[in-house]
Structures are given as C-alpha cells and as structure tokens.
Coordinates of C-alpha atoms in Angstrom, one line a residue:
M1 CA -48.2 -2.9 0.1
E2 CA -45.1 -5.9 -0.9
F3 CA -43.3 -4.9 -4.5
I4 CA -40.9 -7.9 -6.1
A5 CA -39.1 -7.2 -9.6
S6 CA -39.7 -9.3 -11.9
S7 CA -36.6 -9.2 -13.5
S8 CA -33.6 -6.2 -13.4
T9 CA -33.4 -3.0 -14.9
Y10 CA -31.2 -4.1 -18.3
C11 CA -33.9 -5.8 -20.1
P12 CA -33.0 -6.1 -24.0
A13 CA -36.7 -5.7 -25.0
A14 CA -36.9 -2.1 -23.1
T15 CA -33.1 -1.0 -24.9
P16 CA -32.9 2.3 -26.8
T17 CA -30.7 2.0 -29.3
P18 CA -28.1 4.1 -28.3
T19 CA -25.9 7.0 -30.5
S20 CA -23.1 7.6 -28.7
S21 CA -19.6 5.2 -27.8
L22 CA -17.7 4.8 -24.9
P23 CA -14.2 6.7 -25.3
P24 CA -11.0 4.2 -25.8
R25 CA -9.3 2.8 -23.0
S26 CA -6.2 4.3 -21.3
S27 CA -4.2 2.5 -19.4
S28 CA -2.5 5.6 -17.5
S29 CA -6.4 7.5 -17.7
S30 CA -7.3 7.7 -13.6
T31 CA -10.9 8.7 -14.9
A32 CA -13.2 7.4 -17.1
S33 CA -16.4 8.5 -18.1
F34 CA -19.6 5.7 -19.5
P35 CA -21.7 7.6 -21.0
F36 CA -25.0 5.5 -21.5
R37 CA -27.6 5.3 -17.8
P38 CA -29.2 2.2 -16.9
P39 CA -32.6 2.1 -19.7
S40 CA -36.5 2.9 -18.8
L41 CA -39.2 -0.2 -18.9
R42 CA -40.8 1.2 -21.7
G43 CA -41.8 -1.3 -24.4
C44 CA -40.9 -4.1 -22.4
A45 CA -42.6 -6.8 -22.1
C46 CA -41.7 -7.5 -18.3
R47 CA -43.8 -6.6 -15.2
A48 CA -43.1 -6.8 -12.1
I49 CA -45.2 -8.8 -9.0
L50 CA -47.5 -7.6 -7.3
S51 CA -48.6 -9.6 -4.2
T52 CA -52.1 -10.3 -3.6
H53 CA -51.4 -7.6 -0.3
T54 CA -51.7 -5.2 -2.6
T55 CA -55.4 -4.0 -3.3
Q56 CA -56.2 -3.0 -7.1
K57 CA -56.1 0.6 -6.4
E58 CA -52.5 0.8 -5.7
K59 CA -51.8 -2.0 -8.2
N60 CA -53.1 0.5 -10.8
G61 CA -51.9 3.4 -9.8
M62 CA -47.9 1.7 -9.4
L63 CA -48.0 0.2 -12.8
G64 CA -49.5 4.3 -14.5
A65 CA -46.0 5.4 -12.3
R66 CA -44.1 3.1 -14.1
S67 CA -45.9 4.0 -17.3
S68 CA -46.1 7.7 -16.5
D69 CA -42.7 9.0 -15.5
L70 CA -39.8 5.5 -16.7
D71 CA -36.8 8.1 -17.2
Q72 CA -36.9 8.9 -13.4
L73 CA -37.3 5.0 -12.3
S74 CA -34.3 3.4 -14.4
G75 CA -32.3 3.4 -10.8
L76 CA -34.8 2.4 -9.1
T77 CA -36.0 -0.4 -10.6
A78 CA -31.9 -1.7 -10.6
L79 CA -31.9 -5.3 -8.5
S80 CA -28.4 -3.9 -7.5
P81 CA -27.6 -0.8 -5.4
L82 CA -24.7 0.3 -7.3
D83 CA -26.8 0.3 -10.6
G84 CA -29.5 2.7 -9.1
R85 CA -29.2 4.3 -5.8
Y86 CA -25.6 4.6 -6.1
W87 CA -24.9 4.3 -9.7
G88 CA -22.8 8.0 -9.9
K89 CA -20.7 7.3 -7.8
V90 CA -19.3 3.9 -8.9
K91 CA -19.9 4.9 -12.5
E92 CA -16.4 5.2 -13.5
L93 CA -15.9 1.2 -13.1
A94 CA -18.4 0.1 -16.0
P95 CA -17.0 0.9 -18.4
F96 CA -14.5 -2.1 -16.7
M97 CA -16.8 -4.0 -14.7
S98 CA -20.0 -3.9 -16.7
E99 CA -21.2 -6.9 -19.4
Y100 CA -20.2 -4.2 -21.6
G101 CA -16.9 -3.7 -20.7
L102 CA -16.2 -8.1 -21.2
I103 CA -17.6 -7.4 -24.4
Y104 CA -15.2 -5.0 -25.1
Y105 CA -12.0 -6.7 -24.3
R106 CA -13.6 -10.3 -26.2
V107 CA -13.0 -8.3 -29.4
L108 CA -10.0 -6.6 -28.7
V109 CA -8.8 -10.0 -27.6
E110 CA -10.2 -11.6 -30.8
I111 CA -8.8 -8.7 -33.3
K112 CA -5.7 -8.8 -31.7
W113 CA -5.1 -12.1 -31.9
L114 CA -6.2 -12.2 -36.3
L115 CA -3.0 -9.7 -36.1
K116 CA -1.0 -11.9 -33.8
L117 CA -1.2 -14.1 -36.7
S118 CA -0.2 -12.4 -39.4
Q119 CA 3.4 -11.9 -38.1
I120 CA 3.7 -15.1 -37.7
P121 CA 5.7 -16.7 -41.4
E122 CA 4.9 -20.2 -41.5
I123 CA 0.6 -19.3 -41.7
V124 CA 0.8 -18.4 -45.0
E125 CA -2.8 -18.0 -45.1
V126 CA -3.0 -15.3 -43.4
P127 CA -0.3 -13.0 -44.2
S128 CA 0.5 -9.6 -43.4
F129 CA -1.4 -7.4 -43.2
S130 CA -1.7 -3.8 -44.9
E131 CA -2.1 -0.9 -42.7
D132 CA -5.2 -0.1 -44.2
A133 CA -6.6 -3.7 -43.2
R134 CA -4.5 -2.8 -39.8
S135 CA -5.9 0.7 -39.1
Y136 CA -9.6 -0.8 -40.0
L137 CA -8.8 -4.2 -37.5
Q138 CA -8.1 -0.9 -34.7
G139 CA -11.3 0.5 -35.7
V140 CA -13.4 -1.6 -34.6
I141 CA -11.8 -2.2 -31.3
D142 CA -11.9 1.3 -31.5
G143 CA -14.4 2.9 -32.0
F144 CA -16.0 -0.4 -30.1
S145 CA -20.1 1.3 -28.8
V146 CA -22.6 0.4 -27.0
S147 CA -24.9 -0.2 -30.1
D148 CA -22.0 -3.4 -31.2
A149 CA -21.7 -4.8 -27.8
L150 CA -26.3 -4.7 -28.7
E151 CA -25.3 -6.4 -31.8
I152 CA -23.6 -9.3 -30.3
K153 CA -26.0 -9.6 -27.3
N154 CA -28.9 -9.9 -30.1
I155 CA -26.0 -12.5 -31.8
E156 CA -25.8 -14.3 -28.8
K157 CA -29.7 -15.4 -28.7
V158 CA -29.3 -17.7 -32.0
T159 CA -25.9 -19.3 -30.4
N160 CA -27.1 -19.6 -26.2
H161 CA -22.9 -18.8 -26.9
D162 CA -22.2 -15.1 -25.4
V163 CA -17.8 -15.7 -27.0
K164 CA -19.8 -17.2 -30.5
A165 CA -21.5 -14.2 -30.9
V166 CA -18.0 -13.0 -30.3
E167 CA -16.6 -14.0 -33.2
Y168 CA -19.9 -14.3 -35.9
F169 CA -20.0 -10.6 -35.0
L170 CA -16.6 -9.6 -36.1
K171 CA -16.9 -12.3 -39.7
Q172 CA -19.7 -10.2 -39.9
K173 CA -18.1 -6.3 -39.5
C174 CA -15.0 -7.5 -41.2
Q175 CA -17.2 -7.9 -44.3
S176 CA -16.3 -4.6 -45.7
N177 CA -12.5 -4.9 -45.9
A178 CA -11.7 -7.0 -48.9
E179 CA -7.9 -8.2 -47.1
V180 CA -9.7 -9.0 -43.7
A181 CA -12.8 -11.0 -45.1
K182 CA -10.5 -13.3 -47.2
V183 CA -9.8 -14.7 -43.6
L184 CA -12.9 -14.5 -41.8
E185 CA -11.7 -17.9 -40.9
F186 CA -9.0 -17.1 -38.9
F187 CA -10.8 -15.3 -35.7
H188 CA -10.8 -17.4 -32.8
F189 CA -8.8 -19.7 -34.6
A190 CA -7.1 -22.6 -32.5
C191 CA -9.3 -21.0 -29.7
T192 CA -11.2 -22.3 -27.0
S193 CA -13.6 -19.4 -25.2
E194 CA -11.8 -19.4 -22.1
D195 CA -8.5 -18.2 -24.2
I196 CA -10.8 -15.5 -24.9
N197 CA -11.7 -14.2 -22.0
N198 CA -9.5 -15.5 -19.5
L199 CA -7.6 -12.4 -20.8
A200 CA -10.7 -10.2 -20.7
H201 CA -11.3 -10.6 -17.3
G202 CA -7.4 -10.1 -16.3
L203 CA -7.2 -6.3 -19.0
M204 CA -10.9 -5.4 -16.4
L205 CA -9.2 -5.8 -13.0
K206 CA -5.3 -4.5 -14.5
E207 CA -7.6 -1.9 -16.3
A208 CA -10.5 -1.3 -13.7
M209 CA -7.8 -1.2 -10.1
G210 CA -5.0 1.4 -12.5
S211 CA -7.3 3.9 -13.3
V212 CA -9.8 4.1 -10.5
M213 CA -9.1 2.0 -7.3
F214 CA -5.7 2.8 -6.9
P215 CA -6.4 6.4 -7.1
V216 CA -8.5 6.6 -4.6
M217 CA -7.3 4.1 -2.3
D218 CA -4.0 6.8 -2.5
K219 CA -6.5 9.8 -1.8
I220 CA -7.4 7.6 1.1
I221 CA -4.2 7.7 2.5
K222 CA -2.5 11.1 1.5
S223 CA -5.5 12.7 3.8
L224 CA -5.3 9.9 5.9
C225 CA -1.3 11.3 6.0
N226 CA -2.7 14.8 6.1
M227 CA -4.1 14.6 9.1
A228 CA -1.3 12.4 11.2
K229 CA 1.0 15.6 10.0
D230 CA -1.4 18.3 11.4
N231 CA -2.8 16.6 14.1
A232 CA 0.9 15.6 14.9
Q233 CA 0.9 17.7 18.1
V234 CA -3.0 17.4 19.3
S235 CA -2.6 14.8 22.8
M236 CA -4.9 12.9 22.9
L237 CA -6.2 9.7 25.4
S238 CA -5.3 6.3 24.3
R239 CA -7.9 3.7 24.9
T240 CA -6.7 -0.4 25.3
H241 CA -9.9 -2.2 26.2
G242 CA -12.0 0.9 26.3
Q243 CA -10.3 2.5 29.4
P244 CA -7.8 5.2 30.1
A245 CA -3.9 4.6 29.2
S246 CA -0.8 6.4 28.3
P247 CA -1.5 9.2 26.0
T248 CA -0.5 9.5 22.3
T249 CA -1.4 11.9 20.4
L250 CA -4.3 12.3 17.2
G251 CA -1.2 12.9 14.6
K252 CA 0.2 9.2 15.5
E253 CA -3.5 7.6 15.4
M254 CA -4.2 8.5 12.2
A255 CA -0.2 7.3 11.2
I256 CA -0.8 3.6 12.2
F257 CA -3.8 3.5 9.3
A258 CA -1.9 5.6 6.8
V259 CA 0.5 3.0 6.8
R260 CA -0.9 -0.2 7.2
L261 CA -3.5 0.8 4.5
S262 CA -0.1 2.0 2.1
R263 CA 1.2 -1.8 3.4
E264 CA -1.8 -3.1 1.8
R265 CA -1.8 -1.0 -1.4
K266 CA 1.6 -2.1 -1.6
E267 CA 0.8 -5.7 -2.1
L268 CA -2.7 -5.2 -4.6
S269 CA 0.4 -3.7 -6.4
Q270 CA 2.4 -6.1 -7.1
V271 CA -0.6 -8.5 -8.8
E272 CA 0.8 -10.5 -11.4
F273 CA -2.8 -9.8 -14.0
L274 CA -1.7 -13.4 -15.4
G275 CA -3.2 -15.0 -18.9
K276 CA -3.0 -18.3 -21.2
F277 CA -3.4 -19.4 -24.1
A278 CA -3.0 -22.7 -24.8
G279 CA -6.2 -23.8 -26.2
A280 CA -9.1 -26.3 -24.7
V281 CA -6.9 -28.1 -22.4
G282 CA -3.5 -26.2 -22.0
N283 CA -1.8 -27.9 -24.7
Y284 CA -1.9 -26.6 -28.0
N285 CA -3.1 -29.9 -29.2
A286 CA -5.1 -28.5 -32.2
H287 CA -3.0 -25.3 -32.5
V288 CA -0.4 -28.9 -33.0
V289 CA -1.9 -30.3 -36.0
A290 CA -2.7 -27.5 -38.1
Y291 CA 0.7 -25.6 -37.5
P292 CA 2.9 -28.3 -36.1
D293 CA 6.4 -26.2 -37.1
V294 CA 5.2 -23.3 -35.4
N295 CA 6.9 -23.4 -31.6
W296 CA 3.3 -22.5 -30.1
P297 CA 3.5 -21.2 -25.7
Q298 CA 6.3 -19.1 -27.5
I299 CA 3.9 -17.5 -30.1
A300 CA 1.0 -18.1 -26.7
E301 CA 3.9 -15.9 -24.4
E302 CA 4.4 -13.3 -26.9
F303 CA 0.7 -12.7 -27.4
V304 CA -0.7 -12.0 -23.3
K305 CA 2.6 -10.6 -22.9
S306 CA 2.0 -7.9 -25.8
L307 CA -1.9 -7.5 -23.8
G308 CA 0.3 -6.4 -20.0
L309 CA -0.6 -9.3 -18.7
S310 CA 1.8 -11.4 -17.6
F311 CA 1.9 -15.5 -18.7
N312 CA 0.9 -18.6 -17.1
P313 CA 2.3 -21.2 -19.0
Y314 CA 0.9 -24.4 -16.9
V315 CA -2.9 -25.1 -17.1
P316 CA -5.5 -26.9 -17.7
Q317 CA -8.7 -25.2 -20.5
I318 CA -9.0 -22.0 -18.0
E319 CA -6.5 -19.6 -16.4
T320 CA -6.0 -21.0 -12.4
H321 CA -7.2 -18.0 -10.8
D322 CA -4.5 -17.7 -8.7
Y323 CA -4.0 -14.4 -8.6
M324 CA -7.5 -13.4 -8.5
A325 CA -7.6 -14.9 -5.1
K326 CA -4.6 -13.1 -4.9
L327 CA -6.1 -9.7 -5.1
F328 CA -9.2 -10.2 -3.9
H329 CA -7.4 -11.4 -0.2
S330 CA -5.8 -8.8 -0.8
L331 CA -8.3 -6.0 -1.2
I332 CA -10.6 -7.3 2.3
Q333 CA -7.7 -6.7 4.0
F334 CA -7.6 -3.4 2.9
N335 CA -10.9 -3.6 3.5
N336 CA -10.8 -4.6 7.3
I337 CA -7.9 -2.4 8.1
L338 CA -10.4 0.7 6.7
I339 CA -13.1 -1.2 8.6
D340 CA -10.7 -0.5 11.0
F341 CA -10.2 3.3 11.0
D342 CA -14.0 3.7 10.2
R343 CA -14.8 2.0 13.6
D344 CA -12.3 4.2 15.3
V345 CA -13.7 7.6 14.0
W346 CA -17.0 6.2 14.8
G347 CA -15.5 6.1 18.3
Y348 CA -14.1 9.5 18.1
I349 CA -16.9 11.2 17.0
S350 CA -19.3 9.6 19.8
L351 CA -16.2 11.2 22.2
G352 CA -16.2 14.1 20.6
Y353 CA -12.7 14.3 19.3
F354 CA -14.1 15.5 16.3
K355 CA -16.8 17.9 15.2
Q356 CA -18.5 17.3 12.0
I357 CA -18.8 20.3 9.0
T358 CA -22.5 20.4 8.9
K359 CA -24.5 21.6 5.2
A360 CA -26.8 23.4 5.2
G361 CA -30.1 21.1 4.3
E362 CA -28.8 17.8 5.8
I363 CA -30.8 15.6 8.3
G364 CA -29.1 13.6 11.1
S365 CA -32.4 12.3 12.0
S366 CA -36.1 12.2 11.3
T367 CA -37.5 13.2 15.0
M368 CA -34.2 14.8 16.0
P369 CA -33.1 17.9 15.2
H370 CA -29.7 18.0 17.0
K371 CA -28.2 15.2 15.3
V372 CA -25.5 14.9 13.3
N373 CA -24.4 11.5 12.6
P374 CA -21.0 9.5 11.6
I375 CA -22.6 8.5 8.8
D376 CA -20.5 9.0 5.8
F377 CA -18.2 6.4 7.9
E378 CA -21.1 3.7 8.7
N379 CA -21.8 3.6 5.0
S380 CA -18.1 2.9 4.5
E381 CA -18.3 0.4 7.2
G382 CA -21.4 -1.5 5.4
N383 CA -20.2 -0.8 2.1
L384 CA -17.2 -2.9 2.6
G385 CA -18.7 -5.8 4.9
V386 CA -20.9 -6.1 1.5
A387 CA -17.3 -6.4 -0.8
N388 CA -15.8 -8.7 1.9
G389 CA -18.3 -10.8 1.5
G390 CA -18.4 -10.6 -2.2
L391 CA -14.6 -10.8 -2.6
S392 CA -14.4 -14.0 -0.2
H393 CA -16.6 -16.3 -1.8
L394 CA -14.5 -15.4 -4.8
S395 CA -10.9 -15.6 -3.5
M396 CA -12.5 -18.9 -2.3
K397 CA -14.0 -20.5 -5.1
L398 CA -12.3 -19.3 -8.5
P399 CA -9.3 -21.7 -8.4
I400 CA -11.3 -25.0 -8.0
S401 CA -11.9 -26.5 -10.5
R402 CA -13.0 -29.6 -11.5
W403 CA -10.4 -31.6 -13.3
Q404 CA -9.8 -29.1 -16.5
R405 CA -12.6 -27.3 -16.1
D406 CA -16.2 -27.2 -15.0
L407 CA -18.9 -23.6 -15.6
T408 CA -19.0 -22.6 -11.6
D409 CA -16.5 -19.7 -12.1
S410 CA -17.5 -18.6 -15.5
T411 CA -21.0 -17.0 -13.9
V412 CA -19.3 -16.3 -10.1
L413 CA -16.5 -14.5 -12.0
R414 CA -19.5 -12.2 -13.5
N415 CA -19.7 -10.4 -10.1
M416 CA -16.8 -9.2 -9.9
G417 CA -17.6 -5.5 -10.3
V418 CA -19.9 -6.5 -7.0
G419 CA -17.8 -6.3 -4.2
I420 CA -14.9 -4.2 -6.1
G421 CA -18.0 -1.8 -6.7
H422 CA -19.0 -2.4 -2.9
S423 CA -15.5 -1.2 -2.0
L424 CA -15.7 1.4 -4.4
L425 CA -18.8 3.2 -2.6
A426 CA -17.1 2.8 0.8
Y427 CA -13.5 4.5 0.0
K428 CA -15.1 7.3 -1.2
S429 CA -17.8 7.3 1.8
T430 CA -14.8 7.7 3.7
L431 CA -12.9 10.1 2.1
Q432 CA -16.0 12.0 2.1
G433 CA -16.6 11.4 6.6
I434 CA -12.9 12.5 5.9
G435 CA -13.5 16.4 4.6
K436 CA -16.4 17.2 7.0
L437 CA -14.3 16.4 10.2
Q438 CA -13.2 18.8 12.2
V439 CA -11.0 18.7 15.3
N440 CA -12.0 19.7 19.4
E441 CA -9.1 20.3 20.3
A442 CA -10.8 21.2 23.8
R443 CA -12.9 18.1 24.4
L444 CA -9.1 15.8 23.9
S445 CA -7.5 18.5 26.0
E446 CA -10.7 18.8 29.0
D447 CA -9.9 14.2 29.0
L448 CA -6.6 14.1 29.5
K449 CA -6.8 16.5 32.4
Q450 CA -9.6 14.2 34.3
C451 CA -6.9 11.4 33.5
W452 CA -4.1 11.7 35.6
E453 CA -3.6 8.0 36.5
V454 CA -2.2 7.6 33.8
L455 CA 1.1 8.8 34.8
A456 CA 1.7 5.6 37.2
E457 CA 3.1 4.3 33.9
P458 CA 6.3 6.7 33.6
I459 CA 6.5 7.0 36.9
Q460 CA 6.9 2.9 38.2
T461 CA 9.0 2.9 35.5
V462 CA 11.6 5.6 37.0
M463 CA 11.6 3.7 40.1
R464 CA 12.3 0.6 38.7
R465 CA 15.3 3.0 37.3
Y466 CA 16.3 3.6 40.9
G467 CA 15.9 0.7 42.7
V468 CA 13.2 1.1 44.9
P469 CA 11.3 -1.8 46.1
E470 CA 8.1 -2.8 44.4
P471 CA 7.3 0.0 41.9
Y472 CA 4.2 -1.4 40.3
E473 CA 2.8 -2.6 43.8
K474 CA 3.5 0.8 45.1
L475 CA 1.7 3.0 41.8
K476 CA -1.5 0.4 42.0
E477 CA -2.2 1.2 45.5
L478 CA -2.3 4.4 45.0
T479 CA -4.6 4.5 41.5
R480 CA -6.1 1.5 41.7
G481 CA -10.2 2.7 41.4
R482 CA -9.5 5.5 43.4
A483 CA -9.8 9.3 42.2
V484 CA -6.2 10.4 41.4
T485 CA -5.6 13.9 41.0
K486 CA -2.3 16.3 39.9
E487 CA -2.2 16.9 44.2
S488 CA -1.7 13.3 44.7
I489 CA 0.5 12.2 41.9
R490 CA 3.1 16.0 42.8
D491 CA 2.6 14.7 46.7
F492 CA 3.9 10.7 45.4
I493 CA 6.8 12.3 43.5
E494 CA 8.1 14.4 46.4
G495 CA 8.4 11.4 48.3
L496 CA 10.1 9.3 46.6
D497 CA 13.6 8.4 47.3
I498 CA 15.4 8.7 43.4
P499 CA 17.6 11.5 42.3
E500 CA 16.4 15.3 42.1
A501 CA 16.9 15.8 38.5
A502 CA 14.4 12.5 38.0
K503 CA 12.0 13.6 40.3
T504 CA 12.7 16.8 38.7
N505 CA 11.7 15.4 35.3
L506 CA 8.7 13.9 36.6
L507 CA 7.1 16.4 38.3
K508 CA 7.1 18.3 34.6
L509 CA 5.3 15.4 32.9
T510 CA 1.9 16.3 32.7
P511 CA -1.3 13.7 30.8
D512 CA -0.6 16.0 27.4
T513 CA 3.4 15.5 27.3
Y514 CA 3.5 12.3 27.7
I515 CA 3.8 11.0 24.5
G516 CA 6.7 9.7 24.1
A517 CA 8.0 9.7 20.2
A518 CA 3.8 10.9 19.1
V519 CA 5.0 13.3 17.7
E520 CA 8.0 12.1 15.8
L521 CA 6.4 9.6 14.2
A522 CA 3.2 11.3 13.0
R523 CA 5.6 13.5 11.5
T524 CA 7.5 11.2 9.4
V525 CA 4.4 8.8 7.9
E526 CA 4.9 10.0 4.4
Q527 CA 8.6 8.5 4.5
A528 CA 7.2 5.3 6.5
A529 CA 3.8 5.0 4.1
D530 CA 5.7 5.2 0.6
L531 CA 3.4 6.6 -0.8
L532 CA 3.5 4.8 -4.6

C-alpha cells in the first residue's frame, strides 16, 4: 500500500483556535517552551492521495483511522520528522525558528520602529508617546499569541503579502488606543518588507543560537572534557590507517574533540548578527524626501543596534546575508567535527573499548536479541548529514541575489530551522550516547598486550641518539610482518650497543606505558578548550 500526503500537518482549515500564548522572549533564557502541538486534521478539506495500488477496503480503513483518533495522528502526518517523530527533542527551537517566530519578530520590529519614530523631534506628526501608550504597545509584543499569529495569516489570505498582513494587523489591534490610533499610518513608515524581515531573521537566529544551540554545544564540550579527565591515564592502542600505532590514552583522544569543538564554538560566538534599515534599495530614498532634515543613516544605525544587532550600512534592498553564510559554515564545521567523533566512538564500541549501558525494555535488533547497537551515534551522524546539506545550500545561496534584490532568498530563509533543527537533534543524540558509555579497560589492555611491535618507534629513536647505524632498518627487519612478543623485544634491546641507563629505560617500557605526554594533555583539556 502506498500513502502520499498531499498537504502538511499545518493546514489553516484544520487549525483550532488556541487559548494560550507563548511566553515572552528573553535573551538570557537557556530554554524555551512552546505550548502547542501540530494540529489535527479535524474539519480539514485536505485529503491524502491514496494510490491506485491501495484497495478500497484499505482506503476506507485509513480514512476511518484518520477520523477516529486524529489527535494521535498529528505527529504522524507531518512531512518533516522534526515536526513529527522528533518534535519533543527540538520543540524549544519553535518559538524562534517557526512561522510563529518569524511573525512575532516582525510584529516586534514594526512596533519598535513606531516607538523610534516618536523619539525623533523632526517627525512632529508622531509626538512622543505617553507612558500608557508605550506600555500598550509593549503589551502587544509581550502578549503576542498564537491566536494573533493566526489572525495575521488570515489577513495574508486576502493581501497575499505576509509583511503587509502584519502592518494591517497592528493597525486593527491599535485602533482601541486613542493615542496610537492617531498615528496608525506610521506603522511600516518608509520601510520595505526586507527592512522588517532582515531584522526579524537576525533576531530569530540570535535568540535560537543563544537560548538553545549554544547551551547544548557547551554540554557536549563539557562532557568530552569530563571524559578526557576521567580517562586521562587509561592507555589505548592508537590506529593509523586502521593498523596498530603508538599508544595514546582514551582521555587524550576525547580531549582532541573537546578542543576542536570548542574552537568552532568560539568562532560561532564571534559571528556578528547584522541588520539593515535603509529602505527599498539601501539609500533612504523615501525617508529623505519625506523628512530631508533627519539624519536617516544615523537613525537606522541607532534603531538596528537597539535591537541587539550590528548595523550594516552598505546594502541593496536586502541585508546581504554574508553573516548568515559565515554562521552556517561554522555550524557545518562544528557538525563535521562531531561526525568525526560519532564515527570514532562507533569504532571504539565495535572494538569493545566501550560498553553501552542497557536500558530495560529497549530492543537492539528485531531478530538478534543480544544486540546493543550504537544507535545514538548513528542517529547523530545521520542528522548531522541532513543538517549540513541544508546549511550548505543556505550558506552558498543566500549571499547571491540578482542586482538590488530577487526573491530567491525568501523561500530559502524559511528553511533555516531545518538545518538548525537537525543539528540540535544530532547534538542531543550524541549526548545521549555519551551518557550510555562505559569504558572497558580490560579490553583496552588486552589489545595493548598483543602489540609489542609499537615499541619499535621509541627503540629506533634512542638508537639514533646514540649513533647506532641503520636503526630504522634494523627495527623494520625485526617487526614488519612478523609476530613480535615481549621476549623478542627484550632480547633485541639487550643486544644493543648503547649506554646501560638508556637500555634500562627501554627495558622498562611496555605498550601501556609508552604514552608520552598524553596524560597531561588530557588533564589540562579545560584550559585548552577555553570553555565559554
């Protein structure tokens, strides 16, 4: 049987009128709640397309199921797994990266701009607002609800223009305040839609990164730092090209990833979120005609900075999105490093270096009862790949726009939440996987004891120091392609013409003690990682 959904879960005809609103935004908040779920299809005219391979009985059964338990099916009918299967793990992004979030920040920008106009002395038509009027306008922002967003969507059905719908909504909303009602036409004054949108997108990204993404990234880095310190002295056989190599410690290998991720995390934190507010083609054309005595570039800079964004003075119609490209490229690099970690840990689990703590009731394989699969790291790797695909397109496409502006960025920008959402999902999977890991020191030690050939490196290096001819060649003849044992290594060392003290030190070496400065590198990882 084949089932092809003809519409997404979010159908306006099926959307019930919500009774709750989202909490106010706060840049200091580390979490965010989003108290509505994807709506059911009750009362919706949309219907799934059932292929001709489906029997009539199957069709009837499917349609019957959809009408009998629609609330349960809301997650099942979402086209994106982020809005269905994985909703519970990514929903804290929804207040920022959803359509609701975009509309909310548009409303915020429009109101803040009206308030800014009231503070410009030359614009006498918009006198300074009273405390009551300012409080009323702030209340529209703080009390903005899903009902308000749905009302704007209904207006958009008529205007066929999303930003104009916000303007009309605000004019309707503010008619009840006598003071604001006198200046309704100054909503969206001298603005192009992109003036509103680019600031909304900047705020969406800044809040999503600061409130949701950075805290989870920091948890990963902190977890790796803890793993590094806890296992600083746990010796481990290295593998280069998949073959036994000079030993390291498990802690030091975890420290490498902590430092790499921390470096990218720092790069991400230094990205400036830019905004423009210069009108239709970036020259303040309409502004200057209406109020020639106002220093509009200065006003625009003050306004953009008041929102917590950095000002971009040289733009066409759009903000040129270069900072977004930088942000998404840095996210891709963070994700690539995490893919490397996921694959390494997957391999260590395969070698038996890690055991995985099991959970009662969980099943690893539908046919092999013994299996405990590394599914968290596999899930993370897969979602990081999906994320990077989307983020790569965003970073490559967004800085390119024909002449002063084309509309290709608009539809692409609506997908920012996809790449970020799959990244968040992956981060949480990695953290879940780390929480299940249990070091198997016996297995680590077993591998080291079987690889005495790794001591060929220090022996030939000491031989070089003391002038023994052809040291590399002699060790190559002893070890390459041959079984090397503790006894054969000791016999070779005993026969060397080097000082007794040097010979004694070599005889003390074992595969598990030949780890160089690995212990200290692992112990000092937090200083190196420079956690933010």
